[in-house]
PDB file of C-alpha atoms in Angstrom:
ATOM      1  CA  MET A   1      11.692 -18.890   8.302  1.00 42.00           C
ATOM      2  CA  SER A   2      12.592 -15.346   7.629  1.00 56.00           C
ATOM      3  CA  ALA A   3      10.025 -13.128   5.577  1.00 77.00           C
ATOM      4  CA  HIS A   4      11.237 -10.811   2.832  1.00 89.00           C
ATOM      5  CA  ALA A   5      10.484  -7.346   4.309  1.00 92.00           C
ATOM      6  CA  LEU A   6       8.317  -6.762   1.010  1.00 94.00           C
ATOM      7  CA  ALA A   7       4.734  -7.977   0.650  1.00 95.00           C
ATOM      8  CA  ALA A   8       1.851  -7.712  -1.198  1.00 96.00           C
ATOM      9  CA  VAL A   9      -2.020  -8.974  -0.394  1.00 97.00           C
ATOM     10  CA  VAL A  10      -4.013  -9.993  -3.396  1.00 96.00           C
ATOM     11  CA  TYR A  11      -7.228  -8.986  -3.497  1.00 96.00           C
ATOM     12  CA  ALA A  12     -10.140  -9.716  -5.755  1.00 95.00           C
ATOM     13  CA  GLU A  13     -12.124  -6.720  -6.780  1.00 89.00           C
ATOM     14  CA  ASN A  14     -14.738  -7.092  -4.262  1.00 89.00           C
ATOM     15  CA  GLU A  15     -12.184  -7.799  -1.039  1.00 93.00           C
ATOM     16  CA  PRO A  16     -12.067  -5.171   1.218  1.00 92.00           C
ATOM     17  CA  VAL A  17      -8.349  -4.323   0.871  1.00 93.00           C
ATOM     18  CA  ASP A  18      -8.707  -1.055   2.959  1.00 92.00           C
ATOM     19  CA  ALA A  19     -10.729  -3.007   5.945  1.00 93.00           C
ATOM     20  CA  LEU A  20      -7.964  -5.316   5.638  1.00 96.00           C
ATOM     21  CA  PHE A  21      -5.109  -2.731   6.270  1.00 96.00           C
ATOM     22  CA  ALA A  22      -6.766  -0.856   8.979  1.00 95.00           C
ATOM     23  CA  GLU A  23      -7.364  -3.885  10.938  1.00 96.00           C
ATOM     24  CA  LEU A  24      -3.527  -4.629  10.709  1.00 96.00           C
ATOM     25  CA  ARG A  25      -2.905  -1.288  10.901  1.00 95.00           C
ATOM     26  CA  ARG A  26      -4.915  -1.410  14.515  1.00 96.00           C
ATOM     27  CA  PHE A  27      -3.044  -4.522  15.365  1.00 95.00           C
ATOM     28  CA  VAL A  28       0.312  -3.750  15.004  1.00 95.00           C
ATOM     29  CA  GLU A  29       0.027  -0.058  16.700  1.00 96.00           C
ATOM     30  CA  SER A  30      -1.829  -1.995  19.553  1.00 96.00           C
ATOM     31  CA  ARG A  31       1.847  -3.679  20.198  1.00 93.00           C
ATOM     32  CA  GLY A  32       3.426  -0.405  20.571  1.00 95.00           C
ATOM     33  CA  ARG A  33       5.002  -0.334  16.808  1.00 95.00           C
ATOM     34  CA  ARG A  34       4.789   2.429  14.599  1.00 96.00           C
ATOM     35  CA  VAL A  35       2.690   2.476  11.474  1.00 97.00           C
ATOM     36  CA  GLY A  36       3.841   4.776   8.440  1.00 97.00           C
ATOM     37  CA  GLY A  37       2.613   4.734   5.168  1.00 96.00           C
ATOM     38  CA  ILE A  38      -0.155   5.737   1.965  1.00 95.00           C
ATOM     39  CA  VAL A  39      -3.579   4.422   2.331  1.00 94.00           C
ATOM     40  CA  GLN A  40      -6.569   4.549  -0.010  1.00 88.00           C
ATOM     41  CA  SER A  41      -9.863   6.049   1.244  1.00 80.00           C
ATOM     42  CA  PRO A  42     -12.358   5.380  -1.746  1.00 71.00           C
ATOM     43  CA  CYS A  43     -15.518   7.225  -2.072  1.00 70.00           C
ATOM     44  CA  GLU A  44     -18.499   7.499  -4.774  1.00 67.00           C
ATOM     45  CA  GLU A  45     -16.756  10.064  -6.851  1.00 73.00           C
ATOM     46  CA  THR A  46     -13.030   9.994  -5.999  1.00 77.00           C
ATOM     47  CA  ILE A  47     -10.463   7.917  -4.381  1.00 83.00           C
ATOM     48  CA  TYR A  48      -8.253   9.745  -1.606  1.00 86.00           C
ATOM     49  CA  ALA A  49      -4.641   8.627  -0.522  1.00 90.00           C
ATOM     50  CA  THR A  50      -4.480   9.638   3.321  1.00 92.00           C
ATOM     51  CA  HIS A  51      -0.861   9.787   4.797  1.00 95.00           C
ATOM     52  CA  ILE A  52      -0.926   7.609   8.228  1.00 96.00           C
ATOM     53  CA  GLU A  53       1.494   9.877  10.103  1.00 96.00           C
ATOM     54  CA  SER A  54      -0.088  13.290   9.385  1.00 96.00           C
ATOM     55  CA  GLY A  55      -3.534  12.249   8.315  1.00 94.00           C
ATOM     56  CA  ARG A  56      -3.343  14.646   5.088  1.00 95.00           C
ATOM     57  CA  ARG A  57      -5.657  13.423   2.759  1.00 94.00           C
ATOM     58  CA  ILE A  58      -5.187  13.957  -1.042  1.00 91.00           C
ATOM     59  CA  ASP A  59      -7.603  13.673  -3.827  1.00 87.00           C
ATOM     60  CA  LEU A  60      -5.702  11.355  -6.650  1.00 86.00           C
ATOM     61  CA  MET A  61      -8.972  12.143  -8.957  1.00 77.00           C
ATOM     62  CA  GLN A  62      -9.371  14.996 -11.323  1.00 69.00           C
ATOM     63  CA  ASP A  63     -12.513  16.230 -12.757  1.00 63.00           C
ATOM     64  CA  LEU A  64     -12.465  15.708 -16.238  1.00 57.00           C
ATOM     65  CA  GLY A  65     -15.903  17.672 -17.117  1.00 53.00           C
ATOM     66  CA  ALA A  66     -19.227  15.392 -18.360  1.00 52.00           C
ATOM     67  CA  CYS A  67     -18.917  12.939 -20.758  1.00 51.00           C
ATOM     68  CA  ALA A  68     -15.020  12.884 -20.542  1.00 49.00           C
ATOM     69  CA  GLU A  69     -13.324   9.510 -21.169  1.00 54.00           C
ATOM     70  CA  GLY A  70      -9.715   8.364 -20.248  1.00 47.00           C
ATOM     71  CA  CYS A  71      -7.688   7.863 -16.939  1.00 52.00           C
ATOM     72  CA  ARG A  72      -9.156  10.289 -14.212  1.00 61.00           C
ATOM     73  CA  LEU A  73      -5.479   9.755 -12.347  1.00 74.00           C
ATOM     74  CA  ASP A  74      -4.078  13.454 -11.061  1.00 81.00           C
ATOM     75  CA  THR A  75      -0.470  12.758 -11.510  1.00 83.00           C
ATOM     76  CA  SER A  76       0.229  15.695 -10.022  1.00 87.00           C
ATOM     77  CA  ALA A  77      -1.380  14.634  -6.407  1.00 89.00           C
ATOM     78  CA  LEU A  78       0.229  11.103  -6.808  1.00 88.00           C
ATOM     79  CA  ALA A  79       3.474  12.698  -7.028  1.00 90.00           C
ATOM     80  CA  GLU A  80       2.241  14.767  -3.981  1.00 93.00           C
ATOM     81  CA  ALA A  81       1.461  11.542  -2.170  1.00 93.00           C
ATOM     82  CA  ALA A  82       4.793   9.778  -3.156  1.00 92.00           C
ATOM     83  CA  GLY A  83       6.407  12.666  -1.631  1.00 94.00           C
ATOM     84  CA  LEU A  84       4.688  12.074   1.622  1.00 95.00           C
ATOM     85  CA  LEU A  85       5.291   8.358   1.395  1.00 95.00           C
ATOM     86  CA  ALA A  86       8.987   9.495   0.908  1.00 95.00           C
ATOM     87  CA  GLU A  87       8.819  11.038   4.259  1.00 95.00           C
ATOM     88  CA  SER A  88       7.336   8.000   6.201  1.00 96.00           C
ATOM     89  CA  LEU A  89      10.266   6.230   4.960  1.00 95.00           C
ATOM     90  CA  ALA A  90      12.530   8.630   6.151  1.00 95.00           C
ATOM     91  CA  LEU A  91      10.949   7.651   9.559  1.00 95.00           C
ATOM     92  CA  ALA A  92      11.535   4.259   9.218  1.00 94.00           C
ATOM     93  CA  PRO A  93       8.330   2.813  10.698  1.00 96.00           C
ATOM     94  CA  ASP A  94       8.056  -0.661  12.142  1.00 95.00           C
ATOM     95  CA  LEU A  95       5.351  -1.207   9.220  1.00 96.00           C
ATOM     96  CA  LEU A  96       5.030   0.711   5.953  1.00 97.00           C
ATOM     97  CA  MET A  97       1.593   0.094   4.288  1.00 97.00           C
ATOM     98  CA  ILE A  98       0.865   1.018   0.563  1.00 95.00           C
ATOM     99  CA  SER A  99      -2.471   0.623  -0.068  1.00 87.00           C
ATOM    100  CA  ARG A 100      -2.033  -0.040  -3.778  1.00 90.00           C
ATOM    101  CA  PHE A 101       0.428  -1.392  -6.566  1.00 93.00           C
ATOM    102  CA  GLY A 102      -1.903  -0.086  -9.715  1.00 87.00           C
ATOM    103  CA  ARG A 103      -1.277   1.047 -13.322  1.00 86.00           C
ATOM    104  CA  ALA A 104       0.686   3.790 -12.622  1.00 87.00           C
ATOM    105  CA  GLU A 105       3.261   1.488 -10.408  1.00 89.00           C
ATOM    106  CA  ALA A 106       3.017  -1.129 -13.531  1.00 90.00           C
ATOM    107  CA  GLU A 107       3.911   1.364 -16.192  1.00 89.00           C
ATOM    108  CA  GLY A 108       6.871   2.413 -13.976  1.00 90.00           C
ATOM    109  CA  GLY A 109       5.760   5.692 -11.812  1.00 88.00           C
ATOM    110  CA  GLY A 110       3.532   6.191  -9.159  1.00 89.00           C
ATOM    111  CA  PHE A 111       5.083   4.811  -5.586  1.00 93.00           C
ATOM    112  CA  LEU A 112       7.378   2.580  -7.519  1.00 92.00           C
ATOM    113  CA  ALA A 113      10.842   4.478  -6.675  1.00 93.00           C
ATOM    114  CA  GLU A 114       9.299   4.349  -2.863  1.00 95.00           C
ATOM    115  CA  ILE A 115       8.538   0.942  -2.594  1.00 94.00           C
ATOM    116  CA  GLY A 116      11.985   0.025  -4.226  1.00 92.00           C
ATOM    117  CA  ALA A 117      13.412   2.345  -1.463  1.00 94.00           C
ATOM    118  CA  ALA A 118      11.382   0.947   1.080  1.00 94.00           C
ATOM    119  CA  ALA A 119      12.727  -2.880  -0.020  1.00 91.00           C
ATOM    120  CA  CYS A 120      16.323  -1.625   0.012  1.00 91.00           C
ATOM    121  CA  ALA A 121      16.070  -0.229   3.339  1.00 93.00           C
ATOM    122  CA  GLU A 122      14.440  -3.484   4.899  1.00 92.00           C
ATOM    123  CA  ILE A 123      11.871  -1.701   6.227  1.00 94.00           C
ATOM    124  CA  PRO A 124       8.616  -4.231   6.337  1.00 95.00           C
ATOM    125  CA  THR A 125       6.499  -2.845   3.535  1.00 96.00           C
ATOM    126  CA  LEU A 126       2.940  -4.430   2.614  1.00 96.00           C
ATOM    127  CA  ILE A 127       1.197  -3.442  -0.440  1.00 97.00           C
ATOM    128  CA  GLY A 128      -2.310  -4.192  -1.743  1.00 96.00           C
ATOM    129  CA  VAL A 129      -2.393  -5.536  -5.296  1.00 96.00           C
ATOM    130  CA  SER A 130      -5.382  -6.191  -7.010  1.00 94.00           C
ATOM    131  CA  ALA A 131      -5.593  -9.508  -9.147  1.00 96.00           C
ATOM    132  CA  LYS A 132      -5.756  -7.755 -12.199  1.00 95.00           C
ATOM    133  CA  ARG A 133      -2.190  -6.363 -11.211  1.00 95.00           C
ATOM    134  CA  GLU A 134      -0.585  -9.293  -9.823  1.00 95.00           C
ATOM    135  CA  ALA A 135       1.375 -10.389 -12.951  1.00 95.00           C
ATOM    136  CA  ASP A 136       2.630  -6.750 -12.761  1.00 95.00           C
ATOM    137  CA  TRP A 137       3.635  -7.259  -9.187  1.00 94.00           C
ATOM    138  CA  ARG A 138       5.402 -10.282  -9.940  1.00 93.00           C
ATOM    139  CA  ALA A 139       7.475  -9.214 -12.867  1.00 93.00           C
ATOM    140  CA  PHE A 140       8.589  -5.930 -10.787  1.00 92.00           C
ATOM    141  CA  ALA A 141       9.220  -7.381  -7.330  1.00 92.00           C
ATOM    142  CA  GLY A 142      10.331 -11.233  -8.480  1.00 89.00           C
ATOM    143  CA  ASP A 143      12.078 -13.207  -5.766  1.00 89.00           C
ATOM    144  CA  PHE A 144      12.131 -10.358  -3.367  1.00 90.00           C
ATOM    145  CA  ALA A 145       8.842 -10.173  -1.906  1.00 93.00           C
ATOM    146  CA  GLU A 146       6.339 -12.310  -0.382  1.00 92.00           C
ATOM    147  CA  THR A 147       3.009 -12.505  -2.313  1.00 93.00           C
ATOM    148  CA  LEU A 148       0.087 -13.157   0.344  1.00 95.00           C
ATOM    149  CA  PRO A 149      -3.405 -14.169   0.077  1.00 95.00           C
ATOM    150  CA  PHE A 150      -6.521 -11.771   1.029  1.00 96.00           C
ATOM    151  CA  SER A 151      -6.223 -12.828   4.657  1.00 95.00           C
ATOM    152  CA  LEU A 152      -5.604 -10.954   7.829  1.00 96.00           C
ATOM    153  CA  GLU A 153      -4.169 -14.060   9.591  1.00 96.00           C
ATOM    154  CA  ALA A 154      -1.457 -13.979   6.433  1.00 96.00           C
ATOM    155  CA  ALA A 155      -0.587 -10.490   6.969  1.00 96.00           C
ATOM    156  CA  LEU A 156       0.199 -11.113  10.619  1.00 94.00           C
ATOM    157  CA  ASP A 157       1.923 -13.813  10.225  1.00 94.00           C
ATOM    158  CA  TRP A 158       4.069 -12.151   7.493  1.00 95.00           C
ATOM    159  CA  TRP A 159       4.614  -8.876   9.755  1.00 92.00           C
ATOM    160  CA  GLU A 160       5.301 -10.872  12.645  1.00 89.00           C
ATOM    161  CA  GLN A 161       8.403 -12.426  10.793  1.00 90.00           C
ATOM    162  CA  ALA A 162       9.457  -9.661   8.702  1.00 86.00           C
ATOM    163  CA  GLY A 163       8.761  -6.984  11.592  1.00 67.00           C
ATOM    164  CA  LEU A 164      10.399  -8.499  14.317  1.00 59.00           C
ATOM    165  CA  LYS A 165      13.771  -9.043  12.542  1.00 48.00           C
TER     166      LYS A 165
END
């Protein structure tokens, strides 16, 4: 059976998707294969996007000040991260990781263009999708992507099929 080049790991709020991505990355790299993309590193006060190839970290949250309400996502920082993700795509890694499909993507922005470009290029691409965004993911990806449970084994099985075409 041949797997789609695009796949999502669906995770619950309490599941450590960043640790799963790190473990998968270690496995793939230990096989001499190249991994690229953007992964997130949540901290207490912010969220960093880290470009795998360069190690560059971008703070994705803006400080709105005390008592401020609303979305803290810094759209210019997200656009900068998308540019780095486009650089990753140009290098055609053996595995492209995008640690989140979130509200920005569900609303038509964020990394959506890069996800589409990766699918068109048939670069094996794994994306983290929270359970609350699964319907948005399915609306975007349709039948052109795998939806995986939160499991390193499932991610490895998918990559071994999609990555070794």
